[in-house]
Amino acid sequence: MSRQKTGPGRSLMAIERRRKIHDLALRHGSVSVSDLAALLGVAQNTVRADLDALQREGKVRRSHGGAVLNGSGGPTPPYAQMRATHLEEKSWIGAAAARLLPSSGCVFINAGSTTLQLAAAITGEQQISVTTNSPELALLVSCLPTVTVDLLGGRMIRESQETDGTLSGDAIDSLFWDVVFYGMTALDEQHGITSASHAPAMLDRRILAHTRKVVGLCDSSKLGLYANARVGPVEILDVLVTDANARPQHLRMLREHGVEVVLASREGVHPEPETAGGDRP
């Protein structure tokens, strides 16, 4: 049996290899197992495993001999699976979103892997009160001497590691936040903002009704997808912070719905490309 030839792609980590495969799918609309194996210098079985992983993330749909770009959206994978993906992009987004924190006042930060990166980027220069439904996030920011933390009570949702707010109903109705930093499960034009299940979506709707400004956070892989439970229309967002890999058609859609877009990368914050649409109304 002949051994698979090695090549430059042989040393690529799985996450880098899958990002390259997804970039090729974005560029060409489809990819083939044989071509990818030759290009990346890996076995065809490795490519098939990568395509299966990208399909679980909702980025491609497997086809005979390869995969096609999942351009029409589709259900998102479970939170536990999404949590470990695109961590670098989420760190960029968290750092960019931290620049939008008020110097003082009250903010709400919901549970999620991207909002956790925002919490990690809070320096303690702000005199703010943070309300959250994430025990993990609450523990992280409670170490900062200039930040006070309120944790919403309720039943823990095992899959997403958040409380459902059911023991804080009266408190939620009487509170108001200057800014809500809202990590999203998925976003597309047809379905709007969606969450993984009904209970988080209900809490999200209540929270978003008690603020004057909503800053959404999500990496570009979640744009064009939808999840199980609807939270509301795209117009709920005032600002969306995403990564610079976002596709032009998604940026154009956001602009058309009056959403300001902040694009984050390793180098910092970038202006939105002009190709994403015309001037804001």
Coordinates of C-alpha atoms in Angstrom, one line a residue:
M1 CA 0.0 0.0 0.0
S2 CA 1.4 3.3 -1.0
R3 CA 1.7 6.0 1.6
Q4 CA -0.1 9.4 1.3
K5 CA 2.4 12.0 0.0
T6 CA 3.2 14.7 2.4
G7 CA 3.0 18.4 1.5
P8 CA 2.8 21.9 3.0
G9 CA -0.7 21.2 4.2
R10 CA 0.4 18.2 6.2
S11 CA 1.5 20.3 9.1
L12 CA -1.7 22.3 9.2
M13 CA -3.7 22.0 12.4
A14 CA -7.3 20.8 11.9
I15 CA -8.8 24.2 12.7
E16 CA -6.5 25.9 10.2
R17 CA -7.2 23.3 7.6
R18 CA -11.0 23.6 8.0
R19 CA -10.8 27.4 7.8
K20 CA -9.0 27.0 4.5
I21 CA -11.5 24.6 3.2
H22 CA -14.4 26.9 4.2
D23 CA -12.6 29.8 2.5
L24 CA -12.4 27.8 -0.7
A25 CA -16.1 26.9 -0.5
L26 CA -16.9 30.5 0.0
R27 CA -14.9 31.4 -3.1
H28 CA -16.0 28.6 -5.4
G29 CA -19.4 27.5 -4.0
S30 CA -18.3 23.9 -3.8
V31 CA -15.2 21.7 -3.0
S32 CA -14.2 18.2 -3.8
V33 CA -12.5 15.7 -1.6
S34 CA -9.9 14.7 -4.1
D35 CA -8.9 18.3 -5.0
L36 CA -8.7 19.2 -1.3
A37 CA -6.6 16.2 -0.4
A38 CA -4.1 17.1 -3.2
L39 CA -4.0 20.8 -2.2
L40 CA -3.6 20.3 1.5
G41 CA -1.4 17.2 1.3
V42 CA -3.6 15.0 3.5
A43 CA -5.5 11.8 3.2
Q44 CA -9.0 11.9 1.6
N45 CA -10.4 10.4 4.9
T46 CA -9.0 13.5 6.7
V47 CA -10.7 15.8 4.3
R48 CA -14.0 13.9 4.7
A49 CA -13.7 14.3 8.5
D50 CA -13.1 18.0 8.0
L51 CA -16.1 18.3 5.7
D52 CA -18.2 16.5 8.3
A53 CA -17.1 18.9 11.0
L54 CA -17.9 21.9 8.8
Q55 CA -21.3 20.5 8.0
R56 CA -22.0 20.1 11.8
E57 CA -21.1 23.8 12.1
G58 CA -23.6 24.7 9.4
K59 CA -21.0 26.0 6.9
V60 CA -21.3 23.4 4.2
R61 CA -23.6 20.6 3.0
R62 CA -22.0 17.3 2.2
S63 CA -22.5 16.1 -1.4
H64 CA -21.2 13.1 -3.3
G65 CA -17.4 13.5 -3.6
G66 CA -17.3 16.8 -1.6
A67 CA -19.4 19.5 -0.3
V68 CA -21.3 22.6 -1.3
L69 CA -21.5 26.0 0.5
N70 CA -24.4 26.2 2.9
G71 CA -25.5 29.6 1.7
S72 CA -29.1 29.4 2.5
G73 CA -28.7 28.9 6.3
G74 CA -29.6 26.0 8.5
P75 CA -30.0 24.9 12.1
T76 CA -27.0 25.7 14.3
P77 CA -25.2 22.9 16.2
P78 CA -25.5 22.6 20.0
Y79 CA -23.9 25.3 22.3
A80 CA -21.4 22.8 23.7
Q81 CA -20.1 22.2 20.2
M82 CA -20.1 25.9 19.2
R83 CA -18.3 27.0 22.4
A84 CA -15.0 25.5 21.3
T85 CA -15.1 26.9 17.8
H86 CA -13.7 30.1 16.4
L87 CA -12.1 31.1 19.7
E88 CA -9.5 33.4 18.1
E89 CA -12.3 35.3 16.3
K90 CA -14.3 35.5 19.5
S91 CA -11.3 37.0 21.3
W92 CA -11.1 39.7 18.7
I93 CA -14.8 40.4 19.0
G94 CA -14.6 40.5 22.8
A95 CA -11.8 43.1 22.7
A96 CA -13.7 45.2 20.2
A97 CA -16.9 45.1 22.1
A98 CA -15.1 46.1 25.3
R99 CA -14.3 49.4 23.7
L100 CA -18.1 50.1 23.6
L101 CA -18.5 49.7 27.3
P102 CA -19.7 52.9 29.1
S103 CA -17.3 54.5 31.5
S104 CA -20.1 54.2 34.1
G105 CA -23.6 52.9 34.4
C106 CA -25.4 49.6 34.2
V107 CA -24.9 46.9 31.5
F108 CA -26.3 43.5 30.9
I109 CA -24.0 40.8 29.4
N110 CA -25.7 37.5 28.6
A111 CA -24.2 34.0 28.7
G112 CA -22.1 32.8 25.8
S113 CA -18.7 32.0 24.6
T114 CA -18.2 35.3 22.8
T115 CA -19.6 37.4 25.7
L116 CA -17.2 35.6 28.0
Q117 CA -14.4 37.0 25.8
L118 CA -15.9 40.4 26.3
A119 CA -15.8 39.9 30.1
A120 CA -12.2 38.8 29.9
A121 CA -11.4 42.1 28.1
I122 CA -12.9 44.3 30.8
T123 CA -9.9 46.1 32.4
G124 CA -11.6 47.6 35.5
E125 CA -11.2 51.1 34.3
Q126 CA -15.0 51.4 34.1
Q127 CA -17.2 52.0 37.1
I128 CA -20.0 49.8 35.9
S129 CA -22.6 47.4 37.3
V130 CA -22.9 44.2 35.4
T131 CA -26.0 42.0 35.4
T132 CA -25.7 38.5 33.8
N133 CA -27.3 35.1 33.7
S134 CA -23.9 33.4 33.4
P135 CA -22.3 32.1 36.6
E136 CA -19.0 31.7 34.8
L137 CA -19.0 35.3 33.6
A138 CA -20.1 36.6 37.0
L139 CA -17.2 34.9 38.7
L140 CA -14.8 36.3 36.1
V141 CA -15.8 40.0 36.4
S142 CA -16.5 39.9 40.2
C143 CA -12.7 40.0 40.7
L144 CA -12.5 43.6 39.3
P145 CA -12.8 46.1 42.2
T146 CA -14.6 48.7 40.1
V147 CA -17.3 46.4 38.8
T148 CA -20.3 45.2 40.8
V149 CA -22.1 42.1 39.6
D150 CA -25.7 40.9 39.9
L151 CA -26.5 37.3 38.9
L152 CA -30.0 36.4 37.7
G153 CA -31.4 33.5 39.6
G154 CA -33.2 30.6 38.2
R155 CA -32.8 27.0 36.9
M156 CA -29.5 26.2 35.3
I157 CA -29.7 25.2 31.7
R158 CA -27.1 22.5 31.5
E159 CA -26.5 22.7 27.7
S160 CA -25.6 26.4 27.7
Q161 CA -24.4 26.9 31.4
E162 CA -26.8 29.8 32.1
T163 CA -29.7 30.5 34.3
D164 CA -33.2 30.9 32.8
G165 CA -34.0 33.9 35.0
T166 CA -37.2 32.3 36.5
L167 CA -36.3 33.3 40.0
S168 CA -35.6 36.9 39.0
G169 CA -38.9 37.7 37.2
D170 CA -39.9 40.8 39.3
A171 CA -36.4 42.1 39.3
I172 CA -36.0 41.9 35.6
D173 CA -39.3 43.9 35.1
S174 CA -38.0 46.7 37.4
L175 CA -34.5 47.0 36.0
F176 CA -33.2 49.0 33.1
W177 CA -29.7 48.8 31.5
D178 CA -27.8 51.5 29.6
V179 CA -26.4 48.8 27.2
V180 CA -27.1 45.2 26.7
F181 CA -24.2 43.2 25.2
Y182 CA -26.0 40.3 23.6
G183 CA -24.1 37.2 22.4
M184 CA -26.2 35.5 19.7
T185 CA -26.6 31.9 18.7
A186 CA -27.5 32.7 15.1
L187 CA -28.7 35.5 12.8
D188 CA -30.2 35.7 9.3
E189 CA -32.6 37.9 7.5
Q190 CA -35.6 35.5 7.2
H191 CA -35.6 34.2 10.8
G192 CA -34.0 37.2 12.5
I193 CA -32.2 36.6 15.8
T194 CA -32.6 33.1 17.1
S195 CA -31.6 31.2 20.2
A196 CA -31.0 27.5 20.9
S197 CA -34.2 26.8 22.8
H198 CA -37.4 28.4 24.0
A199 CA -36.4 29.3 27.6
P200 CA -33.3 31.4 26.7
A201 CA -35.3 33.1 23.9
M202 CA -38.0 34.1 26.4
L203 CA -35.4 35.6 28.8
D204 CA -33.6 37.3 26.0
R205 CA -36.8 39.1 24.8
R206 CA -37.5 40.4 28.3
I207 CA -33.9 41.7 28.7
L208 CA -33.8 43.4 25.3
A209 CA -37.0 45.3 26.1
H210 CA -35.2 47.0 29.0
T211 CA -32.4 48.9 27.4
R212 CA -31.8 51.9 25.2
K213 CA -29.0 50.2 23.2
V214 CA -28.3 46.7 22.1
V215 CA -24.8 45.6 21.0
G216 CA -24.8 42.2 19.4
L217 CA -21.8 39.9 19.4
C218 CA -21.3 36.9 17.1
D219 CA -18.6 35.5 15.0
S220 CA -19.1 35.4 11.2
S221 CA -19.9 31.7 11.1
K222 CA -23.2 32.4 12.8
L223 CA -24.4 34.9 10.2
G224 CA -26.8 33.4 7.7
L225 CA -27.9 30.6 10.1
Y226 CA -30.9 30.1 12.3
A227 CA -31.6 28.2 15.5
N228 CA -34.6 26.7 17.2
A229 CA -36.3 29.7 18.9
R230 CA -36.9 33.2 17.6
V231 CA -35.9 36.1 19.7
G232 CA -36.8 39.0 17.4
P233 CA -36.1 40.8 14.2
V234 CA -32.7 42.0 13.0
E235 CA -33.7 45.6 13.8
I236 CA -33.5 44.9 17.6
L237 CA -29.7 45.4 17.2
D238 CA -28.2 48.9 17.2
V239 CA -24.6 47.6 16.7
L240 CA -23.2 44.2 15.7
V241 CA -19.6 43.3 16.5
T242 CA -18.4 40.5 14.3
D243 CA -15.1 39.4 12.8
A244 CA -13.6 40.6 9.5
N245 CA -14.3 37.3 7.8
A246 CA -18.0 38.2 7.5
R247 CA -19.4 37.8 4.0
P248 CA -20.3 41.0 2.1
Q249 CA -23.9 39.9 1.6
H250 CA -24.4 39.5 5.4
L251 CA -22.9 42.9 6.0
R252 CA -25.1 44.4 3.3
M253 CA -28.2 42.9 4.9
L254 CA -27.3 44.3 8.3
R255 CA -26.8 47.8 6.9
E256 CA -30.1 47.6 5.1
H257 CA -31.8 46.9 8.5
G258 CA -30.1 49.9 10.1
V259 CA -27.5 48.0 12.1
E260 CA -24.0 49.6 12.6
V261 CA -21.3 46.9 12.0
V262 CA -18.0 46.8 13.8
L263 CA -15.5 44.4 12.2
A264 CA -12.8 43.0 14.4
S265 CA -9.6 41.2 13.6
R266 CA -6.2 40.4 15.1
E267 CA -5.0 43.9 14.2
G268 CA -8.0 45.6 15.9
V269 CA -11.2 47.2 14.5
H270 CA -11.6 47.8 10.8
P271 CA -14.1 50.0 8.9
E272 CA -16.9 48.1 7.1
P273 CA -16.0 47.6 3.4
E274 CA -17.9 49.9 1.0
T275 CA -19.0 46.8 -0.9
A276 CA -21.2 45.9 2.0
G277 CA -23.7 48.5 1.0
G278 CA -24.3 52.2 0.7
D279 CA -24.5 55.0 3.2
R280 CA -26.6 54.3 6.3
P281 CA -30.1 55.9 6.2

